[in-house]
Coordinates of C-alpha atoms in Angstrom, one line a residue:
M1 CA 9.4 7.3 31.9
K2 CA 6.0 8.1 33.3
L3 CA 4.8 5.5 35.7
K4 CA 2.0 4.2 33.6
S5 CA -0.5 1.9 35.2
Y6 CA -0.6 -0.5 32.4
F7 CA 2.8 -1.9 33.4
L8 CA 1.5 -3.1 36.8
Y9 CA 0.3 -6.4 35.3
L10 CA 3.6 -7.0 33.6
I11 CA 5.5 -6.2 36.8
L12 CA 3.5 -8.8 38.7
V13 CA 4.1 -11.4 36.0
L14 CA 7.8 -10.7 35.8
S15 CA 8.3 -10.7 39.5
L16 CA 7.7 -14.5 39.4
S17 CA 10.5 -15.0 36.9
V18 CA 13.8 -16.5 37.7
I19 CA 16.9 -15.3 35.9
N20 CA 19.0 -18.0 34.2
C21 CA 21.8 -16.2 32.4
G22 CA 24.4 -15.3 34.9
G23 CA 22.8 -15.0 38.3
S24 CA 19.7 -15.6 40.4
A25 CA 17.1 -13.2 41.6
N26 CA 17.2 -12.7 45.4
P27 CA 14.1 -10.7 46.4
D28 CA 14.9 -11.2 50.2
R29 CA 18.2 -9.5 50.3
S30 CA 18.4 -6.1 52.1
S31 CA 20.9 -3.4 52.8
Q32 CA 21.5 -4.9 56.2
E33 CA 23.3 -7.9 54.6
P34 CA 26.9 -7.6 53.7
Y35 CA 27.7 -6.3 50.3
T36 CA 31.1 -6.5 48.7
P37 CA 32.1 -3.0 47.5
V38 CA 33.4 -2.6 43.9
E39 CA 37.1 -2.2 43.7
P40 CA 38.2 1.4 42.8
K41 CA 39.1 1.8 39.1
D42 CA 42.4 3.4 38.1
P43 CA 42.3 7.0 37.0
V44 CA 41.9 7.7 33.3
E45 CA 42.1 10.8 31.2
L46 CA 39.1 12.4 29.7
D47 CA 39.3 13.3 26.0
N48 CA 39.0 17.0 26.1
T49 CA 39.3 17.4 22.4
L50 CA 36.1 15.4 21.7
T51 CA 33.2 17.6 20.6
A52 CA 29.7 17.0 21.8
M53 CA 28.5 16.3 18.3
K54 CA 31.2 13.7 17.7
L55 CA 30.2 12.0 21.0
A56 CA 26.5 12.0 19.9
K57 CA 27.5 10.3 16.6
A58 CA 29.4 7.6 18.4
M59 CA 26.5 6.9 20.8
E60 CA 24.1 5.8 18.0
C61 CA 21.3 3.6 19.5
G62 CA 20.9 2.1 23.0
W63 CA 18.6 0.8 25.7
N64 CA 17.4 1.8 29.2
L65 CA 17.9 -0.6 32.2
G66 CA 14.3 0.4 33.0
N67 CA 12.3 -0.4 36.1
T68 CA 15.4 -1.6 37.9
L69 CA 17.7 0.8 39.8
D70 CA 14.9 3.4 39.4
A71 CA 12.3 1.2 41.0
R72 CA 10.9 2.4 44.3
S73 CA 8.3 1.6 46.9
D74 CA 5.9 4.4 48.0
A75 CA 4.8 2.4 51.0
S76 CA 6.8 4.5 53.5
K77 CA 5.8 8.1 54.2
V78 CA 8.5 8.5 56.8
Y79 CA 11.5 10.3 55.5
P80 CA 14.4 9.6 55.2
F81 CA 13.9 5.9 54.4
N82 CA 16.2 3.3 53.0
Q83 CA 14.5 0.7 50.9
G84 CA 17.7 -1.4 50.5
L85 CA 19.0 -3.5 47.7
D86 CA 15.8 -5.4 47.2
S87 CA 14.3 -2.3 45.5
E88 CA 16.0 -3.4 42.3
T89 CA 13.4 -6.2 41.7
C90 CA 10.4 -4.6 43.4
W91 CA 8.9 -3.6 40.0
G92 CA 9.2 -7.1 38.6
E93 CA 12.5 -7.0 36.7
V94 CA 15.1 -9.7 37.4
E95 CA 18.3 -8.9 39.4
T96 CA 20.8 -7.4 37.0
T97 CA 23.9 -9.4 36.0
K98 CA 27.0 -8.7 34.0
A99 CA 25.7 -11.0 31.3
I100 CA 22.5 -9.0 31.0
I101 CA 24.4 -5.8 30.6
E102 CA 26.7 -7.3 28.0
T103 CA 23.8 -8.7 25.9
G104 CA 22.8 -5.3 24.5
I105 CA 26.2 -4.3 23.3
K106 CA 26.9 -7.7 21.8
N107 CA 23.8 -7.1 19.7
G108 CA 24.6 -3.7 18.3
Y109 CA 23.7 -1.2 21.0
K110 CA 26.3 1.4 21.7
T111 CA 24.7 3.2 24.7
I112 CA 23.0 2.2 27.9
R113 CA 21.0 4.6 30.1
I114 CA 21.0 3.5 33.7
P115 CA 18.1 5.3 35.5
V116 CA 18.6 5.5 39.3
T117 CA 16.3 6.7 42.0
W118 CA 18.1 7.9 45.2
C119 CA 15.4 9.3 47.5
N120 CA 14.5 5.8 48.7
H121 CA 18.1 5.0 49.7
L122 CA 18.9 7.7 52.3
T123 CA 20.2 6.8 55.7
D124 CA 19.9 10.2 57.5
T125 CA 18.5 13.7 57.3
N126 CA 21.8 14.9 55.7
Y127 CA 20.7 13.1 52.5
T128 CA 23.4 10.5 52.9
I129 CA 23.1 7.7 50.3
D130 CA 23.3 4.1 51.6
S131 CA 26.9 3.0 50.8
K132 CA 25.7 -0.5 49.8
W133 CA 23.3 1.1 47.3
M134 CA 26.0 3.3 45.9
A135 CA 28.2 0.2 45.6
R136 CA 25.5 -1.7 43.7
V137 CA 25.0 1.2 41.3
K138 CA 28.7 1.5 40.8
Q139 CA 29.0 -2.3 40.1
I140 CA 26.4 -2.1 37.3
V141 CA 27.9 1.1 35.9
D142 CA 31.3 -0.5 35.8
W143 CA 30.0 -3.6 34.0
A144 CA 28.5 -1.3 31.3
Y145 CA 31.6 0.9 31.2
D146 CA 34.0 -2.0 30.9
A147 CA 31.8 -3.6 28.2
G148 CA 32.4 -0.5 26.0
Y149 CA 29.1 1.3 26.3
Y150 CA 28.5 5.0 26.5
V151 CA 26.8 5.0 29.9
I152 CA 24.2 7.6 31.0
L153 CA 23.7 7.9 34.8
N154 CA 21.0 10.0 36.2
E155 CA 18.6 11.0 39.0
H156 CA 15.3 9.4 38.0
H157 CA 12.2 9.0 40.2
S158 CA 12.9 11.3 43.1
V159 CA 10.2 13.5 41.6
H160 CA 7.0 11.4 41.6
D161 CA 3.3 11.5 41.9
K162 CA 1.5 12.3 45.2
M163 CA 4.3 14.2 46.7
S164 CA 3.7 16.1 50.0
T165 CA 2.7 19.7 50.3
P166 CA 4.9 21.1 51.6
L167 CA 7.7 18.8 50.5
K168 CA 9.1 16.7 53.4
K169 CA 12.8 16.7 54.1
C170 CA 14.5 13.9 52.2
E171 CA 11.3 13.1 50.2
G172 CA 13.0 14.1 47.0
Y173 CA 12.5 17.2 44.8
I174 CA 9.6 18.9 43.0
V175 CA 9.3 21.7 40.5
R176 CA 7.2 23.9 42.8
P177 CA 8.4 27.4 43.9
E178 CA 7.3 27.0 47.6
D179 CA 9.5 23.8 47.8
E180 CA 12.5 25.3 46.0
A181 CA 14.8 25.3 49.0
E182 CA 14.2 21.7 50.0
S183 CA 14.4 20.5 46.4
K184 CA 17.7 22.3 45.9
A185 CA 19.1 20.9 49.1
F186 CA 18.2 17.4 48.1
L187 CA 19.5 17.7 44.5
K188 CA 22.8 19.3 45.6
A189 CA 23.5 16.7 48.2
I190 CA 22.7 13.8 45.9
W191 CA 24.9 15.0 43.1
E192 CA 27.8 15.8 45.4
Q193 CA 27.8 12.1 46.3
I194 CA 27.3 10.8 42.8
S195 CA 30.1 13.1 41.5
Q196 CA 32.5 12.0 44.3
T197 CA 31.9 8.3 43.4
F198 CA 32.0 8.7 39.6
N199 CA 34.8 10.9 38.6
N200 CA 38.5 10.3 37.6
S201 CA 38.0 6.6 37.0
Y202 CA 35.7 7.3 34.1
D203 CA 36.4 8.9 30.7
E204 CA 33.9 10.4 28.3
H205 CA 32.1 7.1 28.1
L206 CA 30.3 8.1 31.3
I207 CA 27.7 10.8 30.9
F208 CA 25.6 12.4 33.6
E209 CA 21.9 13.4 33.2
T210 CA 20.7 15.9 35.7
M211 CA 17.1 14.9 36.2
N212 CA 14.4 12.7 34.6
E213 CA 11.0 14.3 33.8
P214 CA 11.2 17.1 36.3
R215 CA 7.7 18.6 37.0
D216 CA 5.1 19.8 39.4
T217 CA 3.2 16.6 39.7
A218 CA 0.1 18.2 41.1
H219 CA -0.3 20.9 38.5
E220 CA -2.7 20.5 35.6
H221 CA -0.1 21.6 33.1
C222 CA 2.8 19.5 34.4
W223 CA 3.2 17.6 31.1
N224 CA 2.4 20.5 28.8
T225 CA 3.2 23.9 30.3
Q226 CA 1.5 27.0 29.1
P227 CA 3.9 29.8 30.2
D228 CA 2.3 32.4 27.9
T229 CA -1.0 32.2 29.7
C230 CA -0.2 30.6 33.0
D231 CA 1.9 32.4 35.6
I232 CA 2.5 29.2 37.6
C233 CA 3.9 27.5 34.5
K234 CA 6.1 30.4 33.7
G235 CA 7.6 30.3 37.2
E236 CA 8.0 26.5 37.1
V237 CA 9.7 26.5 33.7
A238 CA 12.3 29.0 35.1
L239 CA 12.7 26.7 38.2
V240 CA 13.7 23.7 36.0
N241 CA 16.4 25.9 34.5
K242 CA 17.6 26.8 38.1
Y243 CA 17.7 23.1 39.0
N244 CA 19.8 22.3 35.9
Q245 CA 22.2 25.1 36.7
L246 CA 22.6 24.0 40.4
I247 CA 23.3 20.3 39.4
L248 CA 25.7 21.3 36.7
D249 CA 27.6 23.6 39.1
T250 CA 27.7 20.8 41.6
I251 CA 29.1 18.4 39.1
R252 CA 31.7 20.9 37.9
S253 CA 32.8 21.8 41.4
S254 CA 33.8 18.2 42.1
G255 CA 36.8 18.8 39.8
G256 CA 38.8 16.2 38.0
N257 CA 37.2 14.6 35.0
N258 CA 33.8 16.0 36.1
A259 CA 35.0 19.5 35.4
N260 CA 34.7 18.6 31.7
R261 CA 32.3 15.6 31.7
F262 CA 29.4 15.6 29.2
V263 CA 26.1 16.4 30.9
M264 CA 22.6 15.9 29.6
V265 CA 19.9 18.4 30.6
P266 CA 16.1 18.2 30.2
A267 CA 13.3 20.7 30.0
M268 CA 10.1 20.3 32.0
G269 CA 9.0 16.7 32.0
T270 CA 11.9 15.9 29.6
G271 CA 9.4 16.8 26.9
I272 CA 10.5 17.5 23.4
N273 CA 7.8 20.1 23.1
E274 CA 9.0 21.7 26.3
A275 CA 12.6 21.9 25.1
L276 CA 11.4 23.7 22.0
K277 CA 9.6 26.4 24.0
D278 CA 11.4 29.8 24.6
G279 CA 11.4 29.4 28.4
F280 CA 13.9 26.5 28.3
K281 CA 17.4 27.7 28.7
L282 CA 20.7 25.8 28.8
P283 CA 22.7 26.4 32.0
E284 CA 25.8 28.4 32.0
D285 CA 28.8 26.1 31.8
S286 CA 32.4 26.6 32.9
A287 CA 33.3 23.9 30.4
S288 CA 33.1 24.3 26.7
D289 CA 31.0 22.2 24.3
R290 CA 29.9 19.7 27.0
L291 CA 26.1 20.1 27.2
I292 CA 23.5 17.8 25.6
V293 CA 19.8 18.3 25.5
T294 CA 17.6 15.3 26.1
G295 CA 13.9 14.6 25.4
H296 CA 11.4 11.7 25.5
M297 CA 8.8 10.8 23.0
Y298 CA 6.3 7.9 22.9
P299 CA 4.5 8.4 19.5
L300 CA 2.3 5.3 19.6
D301 CA 1.0 6.1 23.1
S302 CA -0.4 9.6 22.7
G303 CA -2.6 9.4 25.8
G304 CA 0.0 8.2 28.2
T305 CA -2.6 5.8 29.8
G306 CA -2.5 2.8 27.6
H307 CA -5.4 4.2 25.5
G308 CA -4.7 6.4 22.5
S309 CA -3.2 6.2 19.0
H310 CA -1.5 2.9 18.4
H311 CA -1.1 2.8 14.6
F312 CA 1.7 4.4 12.6
D313 CA -0.1 6.8 10.3
S314 CA 0.7 10.1 8.5
N315 CA -0.2 12.0 11.7
T316 CA 2.4 10.1 13.7
Q317 CA 5.0 10.3 11.0
N318 CA 4.6 14.1 10.7
E319 CA 4.7 14.5 14.5
I320 CA 8.1 12.8 14.5
T321 CA 9.3 14.8 11.5
Y322 CA 8.2 18.1 13.0
N323 CA 9.8 17.4 16.4
T324 CA 13.1 16.0 15.1
R325 CA 13.4 18.8 12.5
S326 CA 12.6 21.5 15.1
L327 CA 15.2 20.1 17.6
Y328 CA 17.7 20.1 14.8
S329 CA 16.9 23.8 14.0
K330 CA 17.1 25.0 17.6
F331 CA 20.0 22.9 18.9
V332 CA 21.8 20.5 16.6
S333 CA 22.4 23.0 13.8
K334 CA 24.2 25.1 16.5
G335 CA 26.4 22.3 17.6
I336 CA 24.3 21.2 20.6
P337 CA 23.4 17.5 20.4
V338 CA 20.0 16.1 21.4
V339 CA 19.6 12.6 22.9
I340 CA 16.2 10.9 22.5
G341 CA 16.6 9.4 26.0
E342 CA 13.3 7.4 26.0
C343 CA 11.1 6.0 23.2
G344 CA 9.1 2.8 22.6
A345 CA 5.7 1.2 22.7
A346 CA 4.4 -1.8 24.8
R347 CA 3.1 -4.7 22.8
K348 CA 0.2 -5.3 25.2
A349 CA -1.1 -3.4 28.2
S350 CA -3.1 -3.7 31.4
E351 CA -4.2 -1.5 34.2
Y352 CA -5.0 -2.0 37.8
N353 CA -8.7 -2.4 38.6
D354 CA -9.5 -1.2 42.1
E355 CA -12.8 -2.9 42.3
L356 CA -11.4 -6.3 41.2
Q357 CA -8.2 -5.8 43.1
K358 CA -6.1 -7.0 40.2
S359 CA -4.7 -6.0 36.8
V360 CA -6.8 -6.5 33.8
Y361 CA -5.9 -6.2 30.1
I362 CA -6.9 -3.1 28.2
S363 CA -9.0 -4.6 25.4
D364 CA -8.4 -1.9 22.9
Y365 CA -4.7 -1.7 23.4
K366 CA -2.5 -3.8 21.1
V367 CA 0.4 -2.5 19.1
T368 CA 1.4 -4.9 16.3
F369 CA 5.0 -5.7 15.4
E370 CA 4.5 -4.0 12.0
D371 CA 3.3 -0.7 13.5
R372 CA 6.1 -0.7 16.0
L373 CA 8.7 -1.5 13.4
K374 CA 7.4 1.1 10.9
C375 CA 7.1 3.8 13.6
F376 CA 10.4 3.4 15.3
S377 CA 12.5 2.6 12.2
F378 CA 11.2 5.9 10.8
F379 CA 11.8 7.6 14.1
A380 CA 15.3 6.2 14.3
E381 CA 16.1 7.3 10.7
Q382 CA 15.0 10.8 11.5
A383 CA 17.0 10.8 14.7
G384 CA 20.0 9.5 12.8
K385 CA 19.6 12.2 10.2
Y386 CA 20.1 14.8 12.9
T387 CA 22.7 12.8 14.9
M388 CA 20.4 12.3 17.8
P389 CA 21.2 9.1 19.9
F390 CA 18.1 6.9 20.0
I391 CA 17.5 5.0 23.3
N392 CA 14.7 2.5 23.8
W393 CA 12.8 2.4 27.1
D394 CA 13.4 -1.2 28.0
C395 CA 11.2 -3.0 30.5
G396 CA 8.2 -5.3 30.8
G397 CA 9.5 -8.4 29.1
E398 CA 8.1 -9.8 25.8
D399 CA 4.7 -8.1 26.3
G400 CA 6.2 -4.7 27.3
M401 CA 8.7 -2.4 25.7
A402 CA 11.8 -4.7 26.3
T403 CA 14.2 -5.4 23.4
V404 CA 16.7 -7.2 25.7
D405 CA 15.4 -10.5 27.1
R406 CA 16.9 -10.3 30.6
K407 CA 15.8 -13.8 31.6
N408 CA 17.7 -15.5 28.8
C409 CA 20.4 -13.0 27.9
K410 CA 19.4 -12.6 24.3
M411 CA 17.4 -10.1 22.2
F412 CA 13.6 -10.3 21.6
E413 CA 12.5 -10.4 18.0
T414 CA 15.6 -11.7 16.2
E415 CA 14.1 -14.1 13.7
D416 CA 14.4 -13.4 10.0
S417 CA 11.0 -11.7 9.7
K418 CA 11.3 -9.8 13.0
K419 CA 14.7 -8.3 13.4
Y420 CA 13.6 -5.4 15.4
V421 CA 16.7 -3.9 17.0
E422 CA 18.9 -4.7 14.0
T423 CA 16.4 -2.8 11.8
I424 CA 16.3 0.2 14.2
I425 CA 20.1 0.4 14.3
N426 CA 20.4 0.2 10.5
A427 CA 17.7 2.8 10.1
W428 CA 19.6 5.2 12.4
K429 CA 22.9 4.6 10.5
K430 CA 21.1 5.1 7.2
G431 CA 19.7 8.4 8.4
N432 CA 23.1 9.5 9.6
E433 CA 24.6 9.0 6.2
N434 CA 22.6 12.0 5.1
A435 CA 23.1 14.0 8.3
G436 CA 21.6 17.4 8.4
S437 CA 19.2 17.2 5.4
P438 CA 15.8 18.3 6.6
T439 CA 12.8 16.1 6.0
E440 CA 9.7 17.6 4.5
I441 CA 6.3 17.2 6.0
E442 CA 4.1 14.9 3.9
P443 CA 0.4 15.5 3.2
E444 CA -1.6 14.1 6.2
E445 CA -4.9 12.4 6.0
V446 CA -7.2 13.2 8.9
S447 CA -9.0 10.2 10.3
L448 CA -12.7 10.5 10.0
D449 CA -13.1 8.3 13.0
G450 CA -12.6 11.4 15.1
L451 CA -15.7 13.2 13.7
G452 CA -18.5 13.6 16.2
V453 CA -22.0 15.1 15.9
W454 CA -23.4 17.5 18.5
D455 CA -26.8 15.9 19.0
S456 CA -26.7 12.4 17.8
S457 CA -29.6 11.3 20.0
I458 CA -32.2 13.3 18.1
N459 CA -31.4 14.9 14.8
S460 CA -27.8 14.2 13.6
S461 CA -25.6 11.2 12.7
F462 CA -22.4 10.2 11.1
T463 CA -22.5 6.7 9.8
N464 CA -20.5 5.1 6.9
N465 CA -19.0 8.5 6.2
I466 CA -22.4 10.1 5.7
L467 CA -22.9 13.2 7.8
Y468 CA -26.6 13.9 8.3
F469 CA -28.2 16.9 10.0
G470 CA -32.0 16.6 10.6
K471 CA -32.5 20.4 11.2
A472 CA -30.9 23.7 10.4
W473 CA -27.7 24.7 12.3
E474 CA -27.0 21.2 13.7
G475 CA -23.3 20.6 13.8
A476 CA -20.3 18.2 14.0
N477 CA -16.6 18.6 14.4
I478 CA -13.2 16.9 14.3
W479 CA -11.2 18.0 17.4
F480 CA -7.4 18.4 17.2
G481 CA -6.7 20.3 20.5
E482 CA -3.5 22.1 19.8
K483 CA -2.2 20.8 16.4
I484 CA 0.9 22.6 15.1
I485 CA 0.2 23.4 11.5
S486 CA 3.3 25.6 10.6
D487 CA 4.1 23.3 7.6
Y488 CA 0.5 23.2 6.2
K489 CA -1.2 25.6 3.8
T490 CA -4.6 24.1 3.2
V491 CA -7.3 21.6 4.3
V492 CA -8.7 19.8 1.3
I493 CA -12.0 18.0 1.8
T494 CA -13.3 15.6 -0.9
Y495 CA -17.0 14.9 -0.7
S496 CA -20.0 13.4 -2.6
A497 CA -23.8 13.2 -2.5
C498 CA -24.2 16.6 -0.9
T499 CA -28.0 17.3 -0.8
G500 CA -27.9 21.0 0.3
N501 CA -25.9 23.7 2.0
V502 CA -23.3 22.5 4.5
Q503 CA -20.8 24.9 5.8
C504 CA -17.3 24.3 7.0
H505 CA -15.1 26.5 9.2
L506 CA -11.8 26.2 11.2
S507 CA -11.2 27.1 14.8
Y508 CA -7.8 27.9 16.2
T509 CA -6.6 27.8 19.8
D510 CA -6.5 31.5 20.1
K511 CA -10.3 31.3 19.6
T512 CA -10.3 32.9 16.2
N513 CA -12.1 31.1 13.5
T514 CA -13.3 31.3 9.9
S515 CA -17.0 31.2 10.7
N516 CA -17.5 34.8 9.5
T517 CA -16.7 33.6 6.0
P518 CA -17.4 29.9 6.1
E519 CA -16.7 27.6 3.1
V520 CA -19.8 25.9 1.8
F521 CA -20.2 22.5 0.1
S522 CA -21.9 22.7 -3.3
S523 CA -24.6 20.2 -4.1
G524 CA -23.4 16.9 -5.5
S525 CA -19.7 16.0 -5.5
G526 CA -16.6 18.1 -5.3
T527 CA -13.5 19.3 -3.5
L528 CA -13.4 22.0 -0.9
S529 CA -10.1 23.8 -0.2
V530 CA -9.8 25.9 3.0
S531 CA -6.7 28.0 3.6
L532 CA -4.9 27.5 6.9
D533 CA -3.3 30.2 9.1
S534 CA 0.0 28.4 9.7
T535 CA 1.0 30.9 12.4
K536 CA -1.6 29.4 14.7
K537 CA -2.5 26.0 16.2
L538 CA -5.5 24.2 14.8
E539 CA -8.2 23.4 17.4
A540 CA -11.0 21.9 15.3
I541 CA -12.8 21.6 11.9
F542 CA -16.5 22.4 12.3
F543 CA -19.4 21.4 10.0
Q544 CA -22.9 22.8 10.2
G545 CA -26.1 22.2 8.2
Q546 CA -27.8 25.4 6.9
Q547 CA -31.2 23.8 6.2
D548 CA -33.4 21.0 7.4
A549 CA -32.6 17.4 6.4
V550 CA -29.2 17.9 4.7
S551 CA -26.5 15.3 4.3
V552 CA -23.0 14.9 2.7
T553 CA -20.7 12.0 2.3
L554 CA -17.2 12.9 3.4
E555 CA -14.6 11.0 1.3
K556 CA -11.3 12.4 2.6
I557 CA -9.8 15.2 4.6
I558 CA -6.2 16.0 3.9
L559 CA -3.8 18.6 5.3
K560 CA -1.5 19.7 2.6
P561 CA 1.9 21.5 2.9

């Protein structure tokens, strides 16, 4: 998951918590203290007859052990550095116990994703992972594996913000061509050690994930590459493919069960939109039918900063429908499963205020239970329809994204009126009963809250749905950015009380528009229908007055399939 600032407050609060369901937090422990290694498990056979799609069906829904083994301190700029075992609680989560791990599966989850950061646990410049850290990771993986989960183990935050230029040895990896050699050396060494520790003692219930949200953290397009117009993006997209290939080859070369283990691979930033672009390629695999695509999506947090869209509306619903249906078309329909490795929405949020030197609540951020339940039960049903395992990003306690109450070893929101996880799991299963049947895009009402006038200080205004222009050729617009409209045919605008000529035209991201032949509102009331070019992306809808002192009341704007 992106390291969003609005979790800092939750982290500080949770760091004061004491676990009471099977262990106690010990923030003072370090890798210098003795740690009892986990006993080796007996070898087991991998089911080589299991298809990737059957595995995906069995994985169903799950949760992430978020902000735990992936937590890291950025205090040290000397590499290598070994943060020790206390990193597990440095982002505010309690020390993990067997009882915590078992809580999820006892309440219906089938899969657990265990994010692990390795770059802060190196003991030398040969990228050697601290043996005590490896033992701790193995202990938690074994608890999950023995409980009956499908367990996803990955490399998580060794690519992070504010990385050096050039990349320092043992700092981690980055998707930047000038740092390719150092990045590859790190990734290869890390995965050689992971593959050695986790091999013949684990069957198909253990799944590897090559990277989490790989990207060039300093590039302006790191979360939304533009390879058609940006040469840097084009090269970096190809580099992600190279990294996936290197890690897969490293896993396979370790032999044993890893020669045929299921492996999840991401596109740039683990974005769904990135996986759908032509530049993303699956690595060549010596094993057959063992690759899984993974993607992340946070539909109620469009801004990624704690501000943004927090209500489940037709726009959010159609975004989910489009993405899941497109993933099905590109991958699932061809027998390549997709795992929604992270999703969720925090209930509340805060961000760190540098001036006040503390975290403060974001006043306009609040996601209601009803919005979360509507959004993610719909999302889960669509994921189930296309047999995509659906895994909640779990952290931050009762104000964050957590569904598992780690302090008390129970689930959040289990009362009769708020059975969140149970509802999500049932929605996934309901969708899976009709696996493969595509969902159609619904008509989408465009929020008028997004309409802004160009010169509101002097001549124009938009109040109570009344758009007023005080002089000719004043304007207003609703901005979409890069809205995919492949499923839409028309924009239908219902209006009333039009006092004169007001024109409407559309603008697309390729800078073409309909201004040469704009549609014009007639006086009085009516409906204006504007055809869409569904081969393009919609940038904005523009309105302009053609005479002095003209106004129109906008009732509704609807995108229709």
